Amino acid sequence: KAGVTQTPRYLIKTRGQQVTLSCSPISGHRSVSWYQQTPGQGLQFLFEYFSETQRNKGNFPGRFSGRQFSNSRSEMNVSTLELGDSALYLCASSSGTGGGYEQYFGPGTRLTVT
Amino acid sequence: AQSVAQPEDQVNVAEGNPLTVKCTYSVSGNPYLFWYVQYPNRGLQFLLKYITGDNLVKGSYGFEAEFNKSQTSFHLKKPSALVSDSALYFCAVPGAGSYQLTFGKGTKLSVIP
């Protein structure tokens, strides 16, 4: 099976712009989560989706939003970019819901805001 | 709130020696615990998980982890380290009622030839 794919892999944006990142989960996985990784804050949870419904959201401002489509693909959007949004954004998928299921991560999208 | 702590930012070990990467947890109820590894410029890879049952969990690439309830620890171990094991290791715990993961700060493992 193909793994989790994320596009684009690298992105450079200017402050104030907006950006959309895409994630395709492993075939058959209906749960998708997003994480932000920075050197200072480490790995932080952004969103969790299951069957097109957002089940959980982390402690991020409203500029961060996401959605999931009927084919389980997911997108996240960041509007009005700030320098502090520079990070590696990781998407993960899981075959089920509940804490006992491991998540499989994509390679990430490296976002640089200048 | 569920949390994990990794007390060591970096662990250095000689190739061929046993390695241990430490993790302690604070959770309510019976914990689910995970270990992930991240190689440079890559996403996280699942290594192993503890759900219930045997306290010694075996995972990928020869890694294993020992769950210790009395010490609230879940240390990652490998009997003989390889240079290719050099990477960033994360311990993680899911939130109550969800599977959003809370990660430790990560431990950088360097295996010296």
XYZ file of C-alpha atoms in Angstrom:
227
model
C 0.000 0.000 0.000
C 1.170 3.498 -0.699
C 1.904 5.574 2.359
C 0.576 8.950 3.365
C 1.425 11.563 0.784
C 1.655 15.297 1.317
C 1.929 18.060 -1.228
C 3.774 20.230 -1.692
C 6.903 19.086 0.120
C 8.372 22.573 0.358
C 6.750 25.969 0.293
C 7.996 29.530 0.688
C 5.438 32.230 1.399
C 5.452 35.858 2.450
C 3.872 37.240 5.615
C 0.212 38.009 5.118
C -0.317 35.439 2.391
C -2.349 32.284 2.794
C -1.405 28.697 2.091
C -3.164 25.372 1.509
C -1.503 22.057 2.250
C -2.804 18.726 1.025
C -2.731 15.223 2.479
C -3.762 11.890 0.988
C -4.113 9.153 3.613
C -3.313 5.487 3.221
C -6.006 3.787 1.173
C -8.860 2.717 3.430
C -7.914 5.015 6.296
C -10.706 7.378 7.235
C -9.010 9.194 10.111
C -6.616 12.045 9.404
C -4.729 14.246 11.833
C -2.444 17.223 11.351
C 0.534 18.268 13.482
C 2.906 21.210 13.477
C 6.558 20.601 14.286
C 8.901 23.426 15.252
C 12.273 23.394 17.042
C 10.904 25.483 19.896
C 7.484 23.938 20.497
C 8.092 20.419 19.245
C 5.162 18.451 17.855
C 1.773 20.038 18.426
C -1.636 18.731 17.442
C -3.666 20.834 15.008
C -6.775 18.917 13.880
C -8.357 15.500 13.782
C -10.887 14.411 11.130
C -12.968 11.333 10.666
C -15.490 10.870 7.856
C -15.390 14.566 6.894
C -16.071 15.696 10.473
C -13.616 17.574 12.634
C -13.523 15.657 15.874
C -10.908 17.648 17.693
C -8.856 20.802 17.343
C -5.666 21.843 19.048
C -4.860 25.176 20.629
C -4.205 27.191 17.473
C -5.717 30.482 16.314
C -8.627 30.611 13.897
C -6.210 31.367 11.052
C -5.597 27.625 10.968
C -8.420 25.654 9.408
C -8.898 22.347 7.726
C -11.321 20.022 6.064
C -11.684 16.460 4.932
C -13.273 15.284 1.716
C -15.455 12.283 1.035
C -12.434 10.333 -0.277
C -10.681 10.983 3.081
C -8.163 13.379 1.539
C -7.590 16.392 3.745
C -6.437 19.944 3.375
C -5.332 22.504 5.888
C -5.273 26.216 5.294
C -3.373 28.946 7.076
C -4.461 32.498 6.378
C -2.579 35.735 7.065
C 0.724 33.949 7.501
C 3.079 35.012 10.276
C 6.799 34.347 10.612
C 6.034 31.997 13.492
C 4.046 29.736 11.185
C 7.282 28.504 9.655
C 7.303 24.819 10.500
C 7.102 21.270 9.275
C 3.438 20.325 8.913
C 2.788 16.622 9.273
C -0.291 14.695 8.297
C -1.095 11.277 9.724
C -3.747 8.694 8.970
C -5.138 5.824 10.971
C -7.289 2.816 10.191
C -9.595 3.452 13.118
C -10.623 5.831 15.798
C -9.645 5.596 19.417
C -6.353 5.841 21.201
C -5.141 2.330 20.523
C -4.648 2.812 16.787
C -1.225 3.835 15.580
C -0.964 6.729 13.191
C 1.045 6.669 9.998
C 2.744 9.900 9.060
C 3.526 11.495 5.739
C 6.892 13.127 4.973
C 5.557 16.568 5.820
C 5.362 19.944 4.149
C 8.142 22.343 5.086
C 6.630 25.849 5.160
C 8.923 28.852 5.314
C 7.365 32.268 5.869
C 9.548 35.278 5.007
C -4.248 15.794 31.032
C -2.286 13.000 29.427
C 1.418 13.723 29.093
C 4.785 12.105 28.519
C 8.272 13.308 29.375
C 11.594 12.439 27.816
C 14.259 13.483 30.312
C 17.210 13.285 27.907
C 17.641 15.621 24.955
C 20.456 13.501 23.578
C 21.764 9.980 24.050
C 25.108 8.835 22.692
C 25.946 5.158 22.425
C 28.678 3.165 20.729
C 27.750 0.895 17.859
C 27.072 -2.614 19.108
C 26.234 -1.502 22.646
C 22.721 -1.686 24.091
C 20.701 1.503 23.960
C 17.933 2.925 26.123
C 15.805 5.984 25.412
C 13.741 7.015 28.416
C 10.099 8.032 28.652
C 7.844 8.585 31.650
C 4.119 9.115 31.461
C 1.301 10.747 33.362
C -2.113 9.464 32.362
C -5.414 8.697 33.973
C -6.549 5.116 33.703
C -4.779 2.470 31.679
C -2.367 4.071 29.254
C -1.830 3.595 25.578
C 1.789 4.474 24.793
C 3.669 4.828 21.526
C 7.198 5.247 20.231
C 7.948 6.950 16.926
C 11.231 7.643 15.150
C 12.064 10.528 12.823
C 14.972 10.451 10.413
C 16.308 13.739 8.997
C 13.908 15.430 6.585
C 11.349 12.672 7.023
C 8.030 12.223 8.770
C 7.553 10.087 11.852
C 7.622 6.309 11.617
C 5.701 4.112 14.036
C 7.959 1.790 16.055
C 5.752 0.120 18.643
C 2.854 0.575 21.026
C 1.653 -0.621 24.408
C -2.036 -1.276 24.775
C -2.346 -3.910 27.449
C -0.891 -7.265 28.319
C 2.798 -8.101 28.277
C 5.013 -5.435 29.745
C 7.693 -6.061 27.107
C 6.556 -4.884 23.705
C 8.456 -5.777 20.560
C 8.467 -3.477 17.567
C 10.121 -2.668 14.280
C 13.860 -2.734 13.505
C 14.699 -4.797 16.598
C 13.398 -2.232 19.081
C 11.439 -3.126 22.169
C 9.977 -1.177 25.057
C 9.353 -2.056 28.661
C 6.180 -0.817 30.321
C 6.611 -0.291 34.067
C 3.440 0.747 35.853
C 5.021 1.345 39.256
C 7.628 3.682 37.792
C 5.228 5.096 35.143
C 7.879 4.515 32.528
C 7.966 3.193 28.990
C 11.632 3.061 28.015
C 12.696 2.154 24.483
C 15.503 -0.383 24.193
C 17.607 -2.229 21.668
C 20.204 -4.884 22.520
C 22.771 -3.810 19.917
C 22.782 -0.313 18.398
C 23.438 0.364 14.736
C 24.763 3.583 13.218
C 21.566 3.656 11.150
C 19.552 3.922 14.391
C 20.779 7.508 14.753
C 17.622 9.598 14.654
C 15.115 11.551 16.742
C 12.874 9.410 18.951
C 9.507 10.466 20.305
C 7.352 8.947 22.989
C 3.631 9.728 22.667
C 0.300 9.237 24.398
C -3.200 9.714 22.954
C -5.653 12.102 24.563
C -8.523 10.853 26.643
C -11.396 9.907 24.335
C -9.507 10.699 21.167
C -6.403 9.693 19.346
C -4.739 13.059 19.070
C -1.195 12.373 20.153
C 0.716 14.326 22.770
C 4.426 13.918 22.133
C 7.450 14.208 24.330
C 10.144 16.718 23.379
C 12.112 14.034 21.587
C 15.488 12.446 22.233
C 18.258 12.622 19.689
C 20.055 9.307 19.517
C 23.568 9.267 18.111
C 25.220 5.905 17.535
C 28.970 6.306 17.252
C 30.881 3.918 14.968
